[in-house]
XYZ file of C-alpha atoms in Angstrom:
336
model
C -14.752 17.376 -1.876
C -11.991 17.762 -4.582
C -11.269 15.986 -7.412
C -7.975 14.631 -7.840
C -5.565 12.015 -8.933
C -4.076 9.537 -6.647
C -0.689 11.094 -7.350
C -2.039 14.823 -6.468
C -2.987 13.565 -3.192
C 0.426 12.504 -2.225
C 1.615 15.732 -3.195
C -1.051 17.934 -1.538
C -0.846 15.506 1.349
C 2.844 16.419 1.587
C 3.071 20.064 1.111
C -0.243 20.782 4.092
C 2.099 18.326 6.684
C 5.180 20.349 5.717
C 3.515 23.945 5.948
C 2.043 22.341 9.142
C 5.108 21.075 10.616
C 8.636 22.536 10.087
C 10.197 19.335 11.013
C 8.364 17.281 8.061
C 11.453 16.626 5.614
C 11.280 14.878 2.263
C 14.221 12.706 0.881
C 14.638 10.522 -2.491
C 16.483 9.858 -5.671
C 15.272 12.849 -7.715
C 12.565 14.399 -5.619
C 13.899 17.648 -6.733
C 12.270 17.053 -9.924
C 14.236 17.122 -12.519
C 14.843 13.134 -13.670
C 18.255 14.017 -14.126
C 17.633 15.298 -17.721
C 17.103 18.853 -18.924
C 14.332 20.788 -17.695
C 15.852 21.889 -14.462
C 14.519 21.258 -10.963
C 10.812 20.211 -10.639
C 10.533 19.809 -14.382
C 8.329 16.788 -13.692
C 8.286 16.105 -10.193
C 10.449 13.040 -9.996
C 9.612 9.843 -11.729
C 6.102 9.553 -10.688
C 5.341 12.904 -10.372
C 4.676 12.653 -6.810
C 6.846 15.734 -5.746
C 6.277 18.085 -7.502
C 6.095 21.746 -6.397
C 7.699 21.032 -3.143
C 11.502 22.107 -4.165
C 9.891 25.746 -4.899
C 7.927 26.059 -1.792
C 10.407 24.064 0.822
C 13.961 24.772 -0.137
C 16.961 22.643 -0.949
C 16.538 21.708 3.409
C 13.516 20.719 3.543
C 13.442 18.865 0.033
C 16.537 16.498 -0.503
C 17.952 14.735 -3.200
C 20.525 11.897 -2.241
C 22.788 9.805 -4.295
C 21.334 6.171 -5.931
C 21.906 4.371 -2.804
C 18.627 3.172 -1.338
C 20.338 2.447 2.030
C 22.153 5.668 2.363
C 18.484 6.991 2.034
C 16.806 4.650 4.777
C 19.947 5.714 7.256
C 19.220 9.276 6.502
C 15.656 8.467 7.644
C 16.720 7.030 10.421
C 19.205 9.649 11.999
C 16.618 12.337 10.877
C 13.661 10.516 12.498
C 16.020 9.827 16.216
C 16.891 14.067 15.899
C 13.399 14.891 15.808
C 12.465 15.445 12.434
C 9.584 13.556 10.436
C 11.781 12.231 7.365
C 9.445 11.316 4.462
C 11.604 9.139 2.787
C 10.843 7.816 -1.096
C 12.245 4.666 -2.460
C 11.544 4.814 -6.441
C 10.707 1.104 -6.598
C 9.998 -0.974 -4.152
C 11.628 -3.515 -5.390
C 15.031 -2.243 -4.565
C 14.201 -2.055 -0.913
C 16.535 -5.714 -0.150
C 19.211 -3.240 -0.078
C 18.042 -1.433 2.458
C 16.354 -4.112 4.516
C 19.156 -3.833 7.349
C 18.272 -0.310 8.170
C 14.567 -1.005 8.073
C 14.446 -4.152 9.561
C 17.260 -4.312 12.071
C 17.440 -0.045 13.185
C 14.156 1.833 12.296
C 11.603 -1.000 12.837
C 13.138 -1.809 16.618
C 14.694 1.446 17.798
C 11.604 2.102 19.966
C 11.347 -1.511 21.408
C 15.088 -1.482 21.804
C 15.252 1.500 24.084
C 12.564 0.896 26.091
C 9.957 2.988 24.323
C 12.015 6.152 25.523
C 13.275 7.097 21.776
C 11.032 7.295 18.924
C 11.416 6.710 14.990
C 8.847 8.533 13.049
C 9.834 7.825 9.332
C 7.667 7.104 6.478
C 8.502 5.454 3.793
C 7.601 5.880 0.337
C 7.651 2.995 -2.415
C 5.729 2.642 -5.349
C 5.024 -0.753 -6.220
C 3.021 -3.069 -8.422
C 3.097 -4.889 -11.490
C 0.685 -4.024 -14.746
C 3.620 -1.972 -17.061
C 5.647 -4.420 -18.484
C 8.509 -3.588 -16.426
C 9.496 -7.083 -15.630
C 10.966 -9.362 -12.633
C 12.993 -6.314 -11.058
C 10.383 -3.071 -11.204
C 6.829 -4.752 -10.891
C 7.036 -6.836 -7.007
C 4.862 -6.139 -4.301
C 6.669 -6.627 -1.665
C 3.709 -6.124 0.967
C 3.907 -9.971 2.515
C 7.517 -9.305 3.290
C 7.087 -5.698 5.153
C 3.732 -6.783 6.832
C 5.842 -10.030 8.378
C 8.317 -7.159 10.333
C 7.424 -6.288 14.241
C 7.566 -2.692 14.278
C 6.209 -1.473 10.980
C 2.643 -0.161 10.018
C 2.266 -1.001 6.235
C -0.121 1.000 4.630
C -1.857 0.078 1.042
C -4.287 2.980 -0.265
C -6.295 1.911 -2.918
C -8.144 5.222 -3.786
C -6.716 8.709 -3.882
C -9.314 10.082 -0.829
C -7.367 6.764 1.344
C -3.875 8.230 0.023
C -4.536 11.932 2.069
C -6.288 10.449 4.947
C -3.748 7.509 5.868
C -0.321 9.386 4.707
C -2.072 12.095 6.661
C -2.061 9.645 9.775
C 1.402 8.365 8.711
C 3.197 11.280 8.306
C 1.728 12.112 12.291
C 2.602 8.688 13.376
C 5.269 8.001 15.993
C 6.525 5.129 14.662
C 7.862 3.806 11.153
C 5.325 3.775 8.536
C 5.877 1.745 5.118
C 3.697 3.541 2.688
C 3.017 1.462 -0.759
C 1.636 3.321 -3.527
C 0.778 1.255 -6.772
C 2.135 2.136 -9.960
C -1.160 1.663 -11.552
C -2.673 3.755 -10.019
C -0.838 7.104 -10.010
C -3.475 8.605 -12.553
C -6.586 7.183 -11.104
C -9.038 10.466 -10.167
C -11.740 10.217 -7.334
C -12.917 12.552 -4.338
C -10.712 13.566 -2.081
C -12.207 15.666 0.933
C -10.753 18.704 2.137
C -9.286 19.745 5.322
C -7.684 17.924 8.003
C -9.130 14.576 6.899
C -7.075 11.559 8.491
C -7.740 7.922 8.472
C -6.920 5.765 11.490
C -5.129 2.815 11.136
C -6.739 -0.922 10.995
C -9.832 0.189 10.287
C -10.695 -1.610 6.518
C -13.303 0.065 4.253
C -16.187 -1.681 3.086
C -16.358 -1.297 -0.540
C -18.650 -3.116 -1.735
C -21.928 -4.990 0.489
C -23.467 -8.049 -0.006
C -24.558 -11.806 2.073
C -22.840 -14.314 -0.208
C -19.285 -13.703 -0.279
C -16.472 -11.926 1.359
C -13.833 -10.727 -1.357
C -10.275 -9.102 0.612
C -7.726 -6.752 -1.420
C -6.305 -3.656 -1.745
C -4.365 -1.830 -3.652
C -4.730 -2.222 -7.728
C -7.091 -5.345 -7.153
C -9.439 -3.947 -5.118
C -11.403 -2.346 -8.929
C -10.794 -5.774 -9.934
C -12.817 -6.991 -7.487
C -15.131 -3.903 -7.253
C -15.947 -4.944 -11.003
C -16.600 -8.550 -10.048
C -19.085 -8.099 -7.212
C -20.970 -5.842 -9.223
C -21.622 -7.920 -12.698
C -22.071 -10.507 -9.844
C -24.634 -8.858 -8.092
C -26.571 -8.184 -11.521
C -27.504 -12.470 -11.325
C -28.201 -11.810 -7.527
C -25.159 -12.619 -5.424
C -23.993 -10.368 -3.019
C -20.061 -9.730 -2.216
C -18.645 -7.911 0.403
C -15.481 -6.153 -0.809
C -13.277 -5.385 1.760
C -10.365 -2.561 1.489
C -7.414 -3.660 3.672
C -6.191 -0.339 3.708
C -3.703 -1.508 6.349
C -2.357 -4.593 6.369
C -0.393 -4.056 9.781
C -2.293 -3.784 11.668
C -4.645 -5.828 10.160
C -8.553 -5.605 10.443
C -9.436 -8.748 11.441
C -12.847 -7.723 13.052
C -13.816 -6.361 9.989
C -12.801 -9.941 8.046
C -14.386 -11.634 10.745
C -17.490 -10.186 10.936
C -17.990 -10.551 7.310
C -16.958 -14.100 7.004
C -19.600 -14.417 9.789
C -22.355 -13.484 7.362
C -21.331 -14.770 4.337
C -19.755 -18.255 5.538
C -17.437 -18.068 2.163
C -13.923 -15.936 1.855
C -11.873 -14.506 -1.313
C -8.342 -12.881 -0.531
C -7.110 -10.982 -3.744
C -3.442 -10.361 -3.495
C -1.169 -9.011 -6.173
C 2.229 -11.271 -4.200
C 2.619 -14.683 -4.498
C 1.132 -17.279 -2.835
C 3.616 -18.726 -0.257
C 4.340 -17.029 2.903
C 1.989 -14.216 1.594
C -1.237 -11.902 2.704
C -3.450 -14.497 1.172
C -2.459 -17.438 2.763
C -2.434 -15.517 6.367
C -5.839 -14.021 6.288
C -7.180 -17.577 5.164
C -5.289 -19.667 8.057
C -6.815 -16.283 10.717
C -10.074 -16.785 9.229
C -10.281 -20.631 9.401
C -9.030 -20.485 12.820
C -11.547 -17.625 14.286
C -14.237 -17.996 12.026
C -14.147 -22.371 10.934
C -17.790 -22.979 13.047
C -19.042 -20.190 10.405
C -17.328 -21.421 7.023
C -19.334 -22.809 4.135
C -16.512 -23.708 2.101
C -12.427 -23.720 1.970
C -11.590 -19.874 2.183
C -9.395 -19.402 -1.474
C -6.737 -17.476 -2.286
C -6.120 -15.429 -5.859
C -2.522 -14.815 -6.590
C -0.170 -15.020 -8.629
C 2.142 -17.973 -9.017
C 5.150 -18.420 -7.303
C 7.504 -17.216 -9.778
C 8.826 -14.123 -11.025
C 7.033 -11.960 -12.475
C 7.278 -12.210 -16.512
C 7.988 -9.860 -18.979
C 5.660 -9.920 -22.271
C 2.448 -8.418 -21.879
C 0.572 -11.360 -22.468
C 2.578 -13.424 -19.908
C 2.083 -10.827 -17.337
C -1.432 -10.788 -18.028
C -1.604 -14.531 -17.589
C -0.067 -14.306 -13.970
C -2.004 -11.420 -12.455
C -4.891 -12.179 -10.584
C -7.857 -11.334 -13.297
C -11.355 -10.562 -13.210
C -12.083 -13.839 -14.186
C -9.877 -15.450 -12.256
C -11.855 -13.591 -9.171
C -15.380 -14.663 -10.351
C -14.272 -17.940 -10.645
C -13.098 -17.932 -7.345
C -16.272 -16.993 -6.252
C -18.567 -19.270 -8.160
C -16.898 -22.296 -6.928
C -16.963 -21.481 -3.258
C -20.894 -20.999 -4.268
C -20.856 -24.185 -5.834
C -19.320 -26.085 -2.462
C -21.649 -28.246 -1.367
């Protein structure tokens, strides 16, 4: 095992797929490095520091900065992806990605289905994403709900840096278009990261946390919230499962199911809001596969459905919370 931050493993995770594989190709606003001040190429990174190094060992072909046009950047991906190259494409915010939504949604998500499964589109794409810095309505979305609702996209959601090598890992090898969500908050979170060529398949959700009482569902930033939660809970004797998505498509629903099978009671956690979003789906899957096993309403934890404020406290006051979790849970415990 090595130690390492979440944004290390993105980097490492690059540079071993492009030493392994010539036609691995990274693309961005200011992957070079530099942030367009002084300091030169690499003088950071880019933005989140999630390049760094790879300018100096790849070359200016292999390592490409584009203009501030997010979809010039997903068409790039695109035509690189149908010449046979692996583009690993970075969009600096995710919430910019409406702008590129025809190329995503219309070309790279439904080349393959389009032609018959006899051309191929292996693109990831890079987007950090998340509220929790004050950045306001237009840089703190999660746009996960919107991505997972798309036929022809895997949507990936590592919550720990060890998930970040072993599913871009699996992404970056995929055959088909990845959307790879990395949360802001997260970037300089450290944990154990194992060496070599360590890959995580898709749909398969970790179990974080174990217990009989409850099943809690996140990812992402949320999922230490509700690490946190289940265990103060399980100081007074209740037992949570905590269940790391991972993947949202595809989705573990096995892993949900057998859970929800145990515990009879379901928490989803989800950092979008409520309508048309993550929550709301896993509850309706669960109440339809699971209902004979239910001991309660499943609930969702979300925001509200409204932008997301500015002012610290305000932001504060519309994320999901710690408390707004263990409230969650004690009232599905209280259901009689």
């Amino acid at each position: 095992m090595a130690k390492m931050m979440y944004r290390e493993a993105v980097v490492s995770t690059i540079a071993e797929e492009m030493e392994r594989d010539p036609n691995v190709v990274v693309l961005g606003e200011d992957v070079v490095g530099g942030m367009g001040t002084a300091g030169g190429p690499e003088a950071i990174g880019g933005i989140w520091s999630t390049s760094t190094g790879l300018f100096g060992k790849f070359g200016k072909d292999r390592v490409i900065d584009t203009p501030i046009s997010e979809s010039a950047i997903m068409g790039a991906a695109a035509g690189l992806a149908l010449a046979g190259k692996r583009p690993i494409a970075e969009l600096m915010f995710a919430d910019f990605i409406g702008v590129s939504l025809d190329q995503i949604w219309n070309q790279i998500a439904k080349f393959r289905y389009m032609f018959g499964g006899k051309t191929k589109c292996p693109a990831v794409i890079r987007m950090a994403y998340g509220a929790g810095y004050n950045a306001a309505a237009q840089h703190s979305q999660s746009v996960h709900q919107i991505l997972t609702g798309f036929p022809g996209l895997k949507v990936v959601m590592p919550s720990t840096p060890a998930d970040v090598k072993g599913l871009l890992r699996t992404a970056i090898r995929d055959d088909d278009p990845v959307i790879f969500l990395e949360h802001k908050a997260l970037y300089g979170v450290s944990g154990d990261v194992p060496e070599g060529d360590f890959a995580i398949p898709f749909g398969h959700a970790r179990l974080a946390r174990a217990g009989e009482d409850v099943t809690i569902v996140s990812s992402g930033m949320l999922l230490g919230f509700c690490e946190r939660v289940a265990d103060k809970l399980a100081a007074e004797g209740i037992g949570c499962d905590v269940i790391d998505l991972r993947t949202t498509s595809p989705l573990d629903e096995e892993a949900i199911l057998d859970s929800v099978e145990v515990t009879g009671r379901l928490v989803v956690v989800d950092e979008a809001p409520p309508r048309c979003g993550l929550a709301a789906d896993i509850c309706a899957m669960v109440a339809a596969k699971a209902f004979a096993s239910l001991k309660a309403p499943p609930i969702g934890v979300t925001p509200p459905h409204s932008p997301i404020p500015f002012a610290r406290e305000l932001e504060s006051a519309y994320l999901p919370s710690d408390d707004k979790i263990e409230a969650a849970v004690r009232k599905l415990l209280a259901w009689r």
